[in-house]
Short mmCIF file of C-alpha atoms in Angstrom, two decimals:
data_model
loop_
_atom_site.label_atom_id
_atom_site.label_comp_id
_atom_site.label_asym_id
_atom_site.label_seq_id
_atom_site.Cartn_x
_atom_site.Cartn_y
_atom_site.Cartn_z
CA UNK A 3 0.00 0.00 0.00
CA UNK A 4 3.15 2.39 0.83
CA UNK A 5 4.57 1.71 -2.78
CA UNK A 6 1.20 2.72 -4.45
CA UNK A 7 0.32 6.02 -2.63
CA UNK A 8 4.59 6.26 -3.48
CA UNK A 9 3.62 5.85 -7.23
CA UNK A 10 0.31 7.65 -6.86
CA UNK A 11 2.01 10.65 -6.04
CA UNK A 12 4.76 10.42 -8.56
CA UNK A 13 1.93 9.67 -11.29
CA UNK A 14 0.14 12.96 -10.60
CA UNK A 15 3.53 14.83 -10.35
CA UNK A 16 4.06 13.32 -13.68
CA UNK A 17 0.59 14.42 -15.36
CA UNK A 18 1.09 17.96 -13.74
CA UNK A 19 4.63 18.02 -15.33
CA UNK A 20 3.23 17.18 -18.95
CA UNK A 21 0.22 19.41 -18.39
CA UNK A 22 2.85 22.25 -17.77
CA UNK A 23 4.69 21.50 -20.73
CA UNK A 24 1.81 20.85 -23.22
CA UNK A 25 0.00 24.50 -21.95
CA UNK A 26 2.66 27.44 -21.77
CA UNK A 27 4.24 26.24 -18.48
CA UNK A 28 1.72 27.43 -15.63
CA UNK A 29 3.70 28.32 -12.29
CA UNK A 30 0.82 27.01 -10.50
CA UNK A 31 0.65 23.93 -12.22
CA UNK A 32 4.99 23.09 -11.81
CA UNK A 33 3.84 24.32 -8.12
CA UNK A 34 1.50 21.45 -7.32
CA UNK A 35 3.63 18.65 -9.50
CA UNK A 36 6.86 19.66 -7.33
CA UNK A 37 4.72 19.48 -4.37
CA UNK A 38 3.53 15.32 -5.18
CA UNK A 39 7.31 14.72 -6.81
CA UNK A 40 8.26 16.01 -2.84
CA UNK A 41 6.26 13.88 -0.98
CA UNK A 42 7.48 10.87 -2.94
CA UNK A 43 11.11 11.68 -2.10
CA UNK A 44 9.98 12.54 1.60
CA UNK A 45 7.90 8.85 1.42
CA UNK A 46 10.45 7.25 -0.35
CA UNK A 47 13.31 8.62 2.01
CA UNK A 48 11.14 7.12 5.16
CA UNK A 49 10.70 3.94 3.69
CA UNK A 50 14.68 3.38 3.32
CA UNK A 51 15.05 4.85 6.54
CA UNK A 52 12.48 2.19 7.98
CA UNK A 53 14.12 -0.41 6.22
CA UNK A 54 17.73 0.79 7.83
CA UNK A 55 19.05 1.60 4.29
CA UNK A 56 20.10 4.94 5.68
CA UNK A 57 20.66 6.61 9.09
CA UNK A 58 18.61 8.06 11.01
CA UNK A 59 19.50 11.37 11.15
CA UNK A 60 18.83 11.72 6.92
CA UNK A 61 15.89 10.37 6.66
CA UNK A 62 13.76 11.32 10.08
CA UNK A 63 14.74 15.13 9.18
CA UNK A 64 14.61 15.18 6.15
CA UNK A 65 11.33 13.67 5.65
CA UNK A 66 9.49 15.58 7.92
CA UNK A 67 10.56 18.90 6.40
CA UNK A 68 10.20 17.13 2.57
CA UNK A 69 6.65 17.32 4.17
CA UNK A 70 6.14 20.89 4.54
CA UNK A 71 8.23 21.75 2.11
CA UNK A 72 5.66 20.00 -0.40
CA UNK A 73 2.00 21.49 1.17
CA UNK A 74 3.83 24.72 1.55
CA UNK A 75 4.05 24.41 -2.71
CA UNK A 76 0.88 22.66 -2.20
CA UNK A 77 -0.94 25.65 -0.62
CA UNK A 78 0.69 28.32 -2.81
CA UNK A 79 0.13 26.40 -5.71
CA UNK A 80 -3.73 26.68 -5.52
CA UNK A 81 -3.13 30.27 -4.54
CA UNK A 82 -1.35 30.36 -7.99
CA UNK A 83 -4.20 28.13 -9.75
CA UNK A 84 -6.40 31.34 -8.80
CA UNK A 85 -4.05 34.11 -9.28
CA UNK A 86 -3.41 35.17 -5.84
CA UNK A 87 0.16 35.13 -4.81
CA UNK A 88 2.41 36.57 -2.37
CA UNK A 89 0.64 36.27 1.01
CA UNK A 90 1.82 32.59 2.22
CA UNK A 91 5.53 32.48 0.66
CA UNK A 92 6.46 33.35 4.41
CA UNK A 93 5.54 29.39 4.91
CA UNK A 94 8.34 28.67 2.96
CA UNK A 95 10.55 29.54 5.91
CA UNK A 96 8.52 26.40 7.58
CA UNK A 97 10.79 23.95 5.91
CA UNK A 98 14.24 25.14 7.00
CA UNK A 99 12.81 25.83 10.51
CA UNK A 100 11.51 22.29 10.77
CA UNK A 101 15.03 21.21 9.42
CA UNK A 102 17.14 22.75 11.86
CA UNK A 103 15.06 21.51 15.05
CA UNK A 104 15.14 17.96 13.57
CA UNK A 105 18.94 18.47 13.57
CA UNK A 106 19.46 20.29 16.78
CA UNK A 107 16.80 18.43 19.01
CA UNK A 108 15.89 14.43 18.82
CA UNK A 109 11.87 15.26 18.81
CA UNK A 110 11.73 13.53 15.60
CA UNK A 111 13.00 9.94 17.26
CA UNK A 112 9.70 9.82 18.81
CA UNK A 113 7.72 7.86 15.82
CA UNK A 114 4.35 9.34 17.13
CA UNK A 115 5.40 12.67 17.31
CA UNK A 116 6.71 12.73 13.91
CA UNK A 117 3.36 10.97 12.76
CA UNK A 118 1.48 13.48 14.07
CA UNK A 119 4.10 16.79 12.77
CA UNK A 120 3.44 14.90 9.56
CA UNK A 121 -0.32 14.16 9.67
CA UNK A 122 -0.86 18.16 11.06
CA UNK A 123 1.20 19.36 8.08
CA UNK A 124 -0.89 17.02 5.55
CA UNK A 125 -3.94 18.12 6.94
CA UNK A 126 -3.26 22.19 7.35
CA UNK A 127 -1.87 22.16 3.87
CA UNK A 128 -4.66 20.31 2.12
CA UNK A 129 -7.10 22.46 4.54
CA UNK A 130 -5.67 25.94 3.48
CA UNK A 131 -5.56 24.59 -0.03
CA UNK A 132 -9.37 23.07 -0.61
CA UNK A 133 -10.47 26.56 1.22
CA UNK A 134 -8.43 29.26 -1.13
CA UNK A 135 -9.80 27.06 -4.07
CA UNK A 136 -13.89 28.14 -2.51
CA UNK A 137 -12.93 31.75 -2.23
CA UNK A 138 -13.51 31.83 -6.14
CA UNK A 139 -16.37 29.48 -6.48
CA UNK A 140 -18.46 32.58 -8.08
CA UNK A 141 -16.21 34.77 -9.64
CA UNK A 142 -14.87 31.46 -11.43
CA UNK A 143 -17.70 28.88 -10.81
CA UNK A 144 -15.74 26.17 -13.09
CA UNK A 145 -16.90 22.82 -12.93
CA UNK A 146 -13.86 20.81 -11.61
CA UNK A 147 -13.00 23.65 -8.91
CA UNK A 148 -15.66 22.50 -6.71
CA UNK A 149 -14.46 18.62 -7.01
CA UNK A 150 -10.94 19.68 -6.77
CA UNK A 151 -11.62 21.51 -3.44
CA UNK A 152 -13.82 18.95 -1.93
CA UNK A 153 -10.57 16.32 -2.81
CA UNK A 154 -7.92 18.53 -0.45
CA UNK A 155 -10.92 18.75 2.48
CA UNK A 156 -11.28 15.09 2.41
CA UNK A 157 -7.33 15.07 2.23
CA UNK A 158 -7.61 17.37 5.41
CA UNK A 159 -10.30 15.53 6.99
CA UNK A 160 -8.48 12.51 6.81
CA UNK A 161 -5.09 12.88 8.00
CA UNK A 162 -7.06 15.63 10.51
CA UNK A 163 -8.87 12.49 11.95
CA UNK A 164 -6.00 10.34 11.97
CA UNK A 165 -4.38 12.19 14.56
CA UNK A 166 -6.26 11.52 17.45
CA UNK A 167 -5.96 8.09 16.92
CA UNK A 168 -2.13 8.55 16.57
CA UNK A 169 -1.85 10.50 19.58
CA UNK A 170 -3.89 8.35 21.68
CA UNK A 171 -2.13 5.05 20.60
CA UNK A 172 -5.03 3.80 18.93
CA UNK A 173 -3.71 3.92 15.35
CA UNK A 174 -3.74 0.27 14.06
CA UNK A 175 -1.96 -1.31 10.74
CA UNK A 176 -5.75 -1.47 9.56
CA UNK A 177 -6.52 2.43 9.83
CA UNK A 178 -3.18 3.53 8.72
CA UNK A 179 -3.86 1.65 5.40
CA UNK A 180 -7.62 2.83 5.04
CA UNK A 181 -5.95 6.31 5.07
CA UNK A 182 -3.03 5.55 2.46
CA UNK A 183 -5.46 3.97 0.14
CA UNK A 184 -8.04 7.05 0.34
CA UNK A 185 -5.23 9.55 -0.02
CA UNK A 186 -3.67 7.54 -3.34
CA UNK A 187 -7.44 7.52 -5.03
CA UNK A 188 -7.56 11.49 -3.74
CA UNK A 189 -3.66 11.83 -5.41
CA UNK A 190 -5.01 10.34 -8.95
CA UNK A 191 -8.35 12.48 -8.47
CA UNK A 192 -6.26 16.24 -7.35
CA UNK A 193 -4.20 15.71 -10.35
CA UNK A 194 -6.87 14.82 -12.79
CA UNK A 195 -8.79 17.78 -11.31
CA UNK A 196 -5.87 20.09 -11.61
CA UNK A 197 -5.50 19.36 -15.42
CA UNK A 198 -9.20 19.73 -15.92
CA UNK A 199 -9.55 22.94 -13.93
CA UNK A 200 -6.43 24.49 -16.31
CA UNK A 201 -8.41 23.11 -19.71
CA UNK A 202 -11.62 24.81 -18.72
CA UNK A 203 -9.97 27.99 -17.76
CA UNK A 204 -8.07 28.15 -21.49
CA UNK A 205 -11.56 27.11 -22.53
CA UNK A 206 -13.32 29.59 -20.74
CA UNK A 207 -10.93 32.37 -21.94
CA UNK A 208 -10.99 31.52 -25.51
CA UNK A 209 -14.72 31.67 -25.21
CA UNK A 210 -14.93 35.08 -23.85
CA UNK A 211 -12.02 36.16 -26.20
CA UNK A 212 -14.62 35.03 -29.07
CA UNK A 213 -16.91 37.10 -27.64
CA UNK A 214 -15.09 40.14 -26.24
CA UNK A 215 -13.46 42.87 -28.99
CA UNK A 216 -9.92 43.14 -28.36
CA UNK A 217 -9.22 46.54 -28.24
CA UNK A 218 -11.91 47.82 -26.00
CA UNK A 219 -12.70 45.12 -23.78
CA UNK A 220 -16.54 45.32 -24.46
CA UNK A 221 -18.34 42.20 -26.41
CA UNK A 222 -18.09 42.10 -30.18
CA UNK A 223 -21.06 41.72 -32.05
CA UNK A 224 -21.01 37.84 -31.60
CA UNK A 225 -21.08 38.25 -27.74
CA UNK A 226 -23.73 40.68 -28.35
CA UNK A 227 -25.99 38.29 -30.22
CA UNK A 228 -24.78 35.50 -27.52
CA UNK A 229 -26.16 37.28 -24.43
CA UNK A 230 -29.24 39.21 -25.61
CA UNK A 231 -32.01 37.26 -26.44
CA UNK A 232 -32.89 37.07 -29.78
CA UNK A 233 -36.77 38.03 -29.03
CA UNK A 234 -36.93 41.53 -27.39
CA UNK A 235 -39.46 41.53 -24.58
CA UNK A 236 -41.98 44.35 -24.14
CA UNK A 237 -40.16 47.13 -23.04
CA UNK A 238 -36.64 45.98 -23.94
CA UNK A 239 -34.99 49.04 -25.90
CA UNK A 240 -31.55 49.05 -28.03
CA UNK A 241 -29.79 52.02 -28.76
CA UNK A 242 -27.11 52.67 -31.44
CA UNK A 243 -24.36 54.56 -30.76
CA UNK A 244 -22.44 56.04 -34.21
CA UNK A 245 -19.03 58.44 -33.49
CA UNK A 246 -19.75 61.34 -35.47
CA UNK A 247 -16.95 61.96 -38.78
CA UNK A 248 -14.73 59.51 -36.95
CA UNK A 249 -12.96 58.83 -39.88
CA UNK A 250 -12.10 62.83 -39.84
CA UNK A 251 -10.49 61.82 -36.64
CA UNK A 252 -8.40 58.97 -37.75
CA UNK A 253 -7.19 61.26 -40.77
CA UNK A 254 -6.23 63.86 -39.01
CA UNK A 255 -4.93 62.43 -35.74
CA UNK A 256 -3.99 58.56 -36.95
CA UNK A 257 -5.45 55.67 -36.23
CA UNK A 258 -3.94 54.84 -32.77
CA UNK A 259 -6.06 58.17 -31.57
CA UNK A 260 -8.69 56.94 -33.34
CA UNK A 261 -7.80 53.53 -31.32
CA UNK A 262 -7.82 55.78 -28.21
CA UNK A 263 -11.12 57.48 -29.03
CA UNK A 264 -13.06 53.95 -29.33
CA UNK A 265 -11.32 53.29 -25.65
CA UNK A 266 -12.73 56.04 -24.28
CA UNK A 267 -15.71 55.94 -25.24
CA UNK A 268 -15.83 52.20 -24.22
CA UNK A 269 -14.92 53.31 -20.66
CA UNK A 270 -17.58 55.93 -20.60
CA UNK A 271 -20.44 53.24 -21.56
CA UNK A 272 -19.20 51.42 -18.61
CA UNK A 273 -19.81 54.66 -16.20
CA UNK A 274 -23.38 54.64 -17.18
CA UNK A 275 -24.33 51.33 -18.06
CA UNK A 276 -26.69 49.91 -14.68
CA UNK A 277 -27.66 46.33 -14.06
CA UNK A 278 -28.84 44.02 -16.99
CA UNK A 279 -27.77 46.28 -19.44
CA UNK A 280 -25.28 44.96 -21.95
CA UNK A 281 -22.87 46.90 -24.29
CA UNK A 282 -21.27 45.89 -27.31
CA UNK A 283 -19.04 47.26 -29.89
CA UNK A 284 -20.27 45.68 -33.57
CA UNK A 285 -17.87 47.30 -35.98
CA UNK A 286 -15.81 50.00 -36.40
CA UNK A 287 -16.86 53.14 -34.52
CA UNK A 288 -20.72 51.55 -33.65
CA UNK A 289 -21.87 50.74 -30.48
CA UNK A 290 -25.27 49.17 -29.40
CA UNK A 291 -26.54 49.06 -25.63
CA UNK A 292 -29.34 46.51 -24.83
CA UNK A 293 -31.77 47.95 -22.25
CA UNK A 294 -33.54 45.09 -20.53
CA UNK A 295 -37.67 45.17 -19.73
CA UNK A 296 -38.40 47.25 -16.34
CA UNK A 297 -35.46 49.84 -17.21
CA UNK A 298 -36.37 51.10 -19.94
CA UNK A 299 -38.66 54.06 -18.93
CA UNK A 300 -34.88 56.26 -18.40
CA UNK A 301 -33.49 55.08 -22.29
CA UNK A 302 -34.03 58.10 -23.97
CA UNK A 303 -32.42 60.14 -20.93
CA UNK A 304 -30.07 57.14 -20.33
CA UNK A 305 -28.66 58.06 -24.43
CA UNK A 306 -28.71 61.33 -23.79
CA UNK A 307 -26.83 61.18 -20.90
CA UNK A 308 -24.08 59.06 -22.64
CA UNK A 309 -24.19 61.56 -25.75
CA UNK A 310 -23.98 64.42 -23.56
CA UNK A 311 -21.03 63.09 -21.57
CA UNK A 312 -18.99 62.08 -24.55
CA UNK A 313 -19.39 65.36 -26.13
CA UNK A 314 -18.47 67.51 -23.30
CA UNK A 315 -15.56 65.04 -22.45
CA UNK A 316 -12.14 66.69 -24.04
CA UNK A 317 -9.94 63.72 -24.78
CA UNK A 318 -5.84 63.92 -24.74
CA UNK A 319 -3.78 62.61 -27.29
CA UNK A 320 0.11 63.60 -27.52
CA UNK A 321 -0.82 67.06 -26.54
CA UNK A 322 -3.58 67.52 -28.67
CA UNK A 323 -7.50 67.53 -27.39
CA UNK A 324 -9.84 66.13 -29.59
CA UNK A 325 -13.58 66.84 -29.45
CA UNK A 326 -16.20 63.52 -29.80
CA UNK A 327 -19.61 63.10 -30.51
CA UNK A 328 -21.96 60.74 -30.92
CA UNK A 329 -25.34 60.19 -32.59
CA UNK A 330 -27.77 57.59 -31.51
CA UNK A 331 -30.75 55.67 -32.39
CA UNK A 332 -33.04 54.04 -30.25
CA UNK A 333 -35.91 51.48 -30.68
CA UNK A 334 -38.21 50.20 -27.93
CA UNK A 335 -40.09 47.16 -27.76
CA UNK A 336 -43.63 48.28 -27.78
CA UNK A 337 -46.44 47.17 -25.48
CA UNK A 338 -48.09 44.76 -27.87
CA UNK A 339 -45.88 41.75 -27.24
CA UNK A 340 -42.35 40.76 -28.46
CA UNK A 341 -40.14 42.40 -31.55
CA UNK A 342 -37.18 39.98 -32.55
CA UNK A 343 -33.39 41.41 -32.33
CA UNK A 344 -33.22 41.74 -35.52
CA UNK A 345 -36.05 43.99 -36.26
CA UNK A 346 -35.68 46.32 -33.23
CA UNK A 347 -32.26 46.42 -34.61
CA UNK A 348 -33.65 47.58 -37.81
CA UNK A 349 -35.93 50.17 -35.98
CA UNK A 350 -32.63 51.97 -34.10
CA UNK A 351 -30.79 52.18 -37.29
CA UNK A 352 -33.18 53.63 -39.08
CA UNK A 353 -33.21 56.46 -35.70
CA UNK A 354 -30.12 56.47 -35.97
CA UNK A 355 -29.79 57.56 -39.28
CA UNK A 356 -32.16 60.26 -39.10
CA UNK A 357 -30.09 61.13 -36.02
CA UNK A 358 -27.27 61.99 -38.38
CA UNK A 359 -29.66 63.48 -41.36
CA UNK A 360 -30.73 66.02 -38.94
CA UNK A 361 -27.43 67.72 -37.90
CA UNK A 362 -25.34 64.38 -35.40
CA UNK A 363 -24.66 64.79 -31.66
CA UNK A 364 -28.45 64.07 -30.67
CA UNK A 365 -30.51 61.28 -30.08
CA UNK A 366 -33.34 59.92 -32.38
CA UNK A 367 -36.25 57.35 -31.77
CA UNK A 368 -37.75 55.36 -34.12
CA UNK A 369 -41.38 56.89 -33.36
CA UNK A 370 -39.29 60.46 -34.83
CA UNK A 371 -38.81 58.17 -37.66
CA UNK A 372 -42.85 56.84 -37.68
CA UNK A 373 -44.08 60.45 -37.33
CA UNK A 374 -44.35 62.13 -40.46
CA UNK A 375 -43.26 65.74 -40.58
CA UNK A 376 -41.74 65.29 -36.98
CA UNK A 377 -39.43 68.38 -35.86
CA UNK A 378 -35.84 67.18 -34.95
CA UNK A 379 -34.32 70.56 -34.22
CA UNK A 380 -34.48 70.66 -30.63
CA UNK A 381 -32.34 67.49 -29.03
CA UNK A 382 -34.75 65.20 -26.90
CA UNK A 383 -36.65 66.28 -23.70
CA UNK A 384 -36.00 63.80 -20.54
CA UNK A 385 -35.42 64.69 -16.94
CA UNK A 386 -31.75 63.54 -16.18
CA UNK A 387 -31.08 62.07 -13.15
CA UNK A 388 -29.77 63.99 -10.62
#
């Protein structure tokens, strides 16, 4: 049973290791595969040592600071798996500690008390490491980080309830086993869990990457279509957001300003955008903004905030201040029912459109567009927020 949970562990460091070279090297991932390849030494250092294949003082030592040496990596390595670092690498200074009173004292002759040094280790490490991997169940709810983290608790909770036993001198061949042939099943299932937590992370990013634009951070048009339903509810509104003569912009200024004028805007939508709503950059120097049912009653003062902001906002470039505006279109579900995407779509370009027809920097709705003989020289009339 000692020779598999050796090879368990040294299997799992070995997946972890090919994982790290097969996805652009991880440090989290070499963390946790130097942590099993440690414990194997450490194990396979106390089984010579038990044997009488080498003294003593190498192997009772050594072991035992092998030990936290490896959950120290253990613990930082989930840290690392999550992108947290830097608060536990004081631990590290565990494993030279534990060295020195090894060689300075004989506490580690007593086979109990190094049991239970060991079993405490195990069982704070695995603790610590099943807990930091909860922290981020719903920023990051992927589906082998809850498995993963139950695997280290039952790691903890097993060498945790060990230790009375060991303590007590109750601790039997039988139990001892039991626990070795739990941990080697939990060794195969942390290392599985680890390589399926990294794959659904790459996943999960090349999904969003799909779906986000790349230079402003907002969702392309794919995302767009992705996350708002393709039939518009009553009251659900979209408005389309045009830069006015951007391309004057880009000629005059070059096209990184004009990069840097699509950035800030982005960043304003984000200022006024509330719950539920969902922006998007579709192309070029367009923006749409999905305004769900139950909201909607502030969209026309919501777009003319948002045009009103952008074209009071002076924006730096190189010394230079360029002036932005923006004309929008917006379309609003009516009361009868449902409008498809598509069509409401249709509805805000067509505002939009008139928006620019009748002079740019103002906001247009597609009733303007249904009324005949509609006046569009005075901007909107809302009540802005306070």
């Amino acid at each position: 049973m000692i020779l598999l949970h050796k090879t368990s562990l040294l299997a799992g460091s070995g997946t972890l290791l090919l994982l790290w070279f097969r996805v652009d090297r991880p440090p989290a991932v070499a963390m946790i595969a130097s942590a099993f390849a440690t414990l194997a030494i450490g194990a396979l250092l106390a089984g010579l040592g038990e044997h009488n294949l080498i003294p003593p003082t190498l192997w009772r030592d050594t072991s035992i600071a092998l030990g936290v040496c490896a959950y120290t990596l253990l613990c930082l390595g989930t840290r690392r798996l999550d992108r947290r670092v830097g608060a536990l690498c004081w631990a590290f200074l565990l494993t030279p500690l534990m060295l020195g009173v090894g060689l300075l004292t004989p506490v580690f002759a007593d086979d109990v008390f190094r049991a239970l040094i060991f079993h405490g280790t195990s069982a704070a490490g695995s603790l610590f490491a099943g807990l930091g991997l909860l922290t981020n169940r719903r920023s990051e709810p992927l589906p082998s980080r809850m498995p993963l983290a139950a695997s280290f608790l039952t790691c903890a909770a097993l060498y945790g309830g060990q230790m009375p036993l060991l303590a007590l001198g109750l601790a039997t061949p039988d139990t001892i086993s039991i626990v070795f042939a739990a941990t080697m099943m939990l060794n195969f299932a942390i290392a599985a869990l680890v390589v399926s937590f990294v794959r659904e992370r790459r996943e999960e990013l090349y999904r969003r990457s799909s779906l986000t634009d790349a230079l402003t951070g907002t969702l392309n048009r794919q995302g767009f279509r992705v996350l708002v339903p393709s039939t518009i509810p009553a009251g659900g509104a979209l408005a389309l957001f045009d830069l006015d003569l951007f391309k004057q912009i880009n000629d005059q200024y070059g096209h990184p300003a004009g990069d840097h004028v699509l950035i800030t805007f982005a960043r304003l939508f984000e200022r006024f955008v509330g719950q539920g709503e969902i922006p998007a950059r579709i192309g070029g120097e367009e923006f749409v903004l999905y305004i769900p049912p139950g909201r909607t009653e502030h969209a026309l003062c919501l777009a003319e905030e948002i045009r009103l902001a952008l074209s009071t906002q002076q924006i730096r470039w190189k010394g230079e201040t360029i002036t932005v505006s923006t004309s929008v279109g917006l379309a609003i579900s009516d009361g009868m029912g449902t409008a498809s995407r598509t069509a409401l779509f249709a509805q805000a370009d067509k505002a939009l459109y008139l928006a620019k027809e009748l002079g740019r920097n103002r906001v247009a709705t597609a009733s303007d567009v249904a009324q005949a003989g509609a006046s569009m020289d005075a901007p909107p009339v809302c009540t802005l927020a306070a």
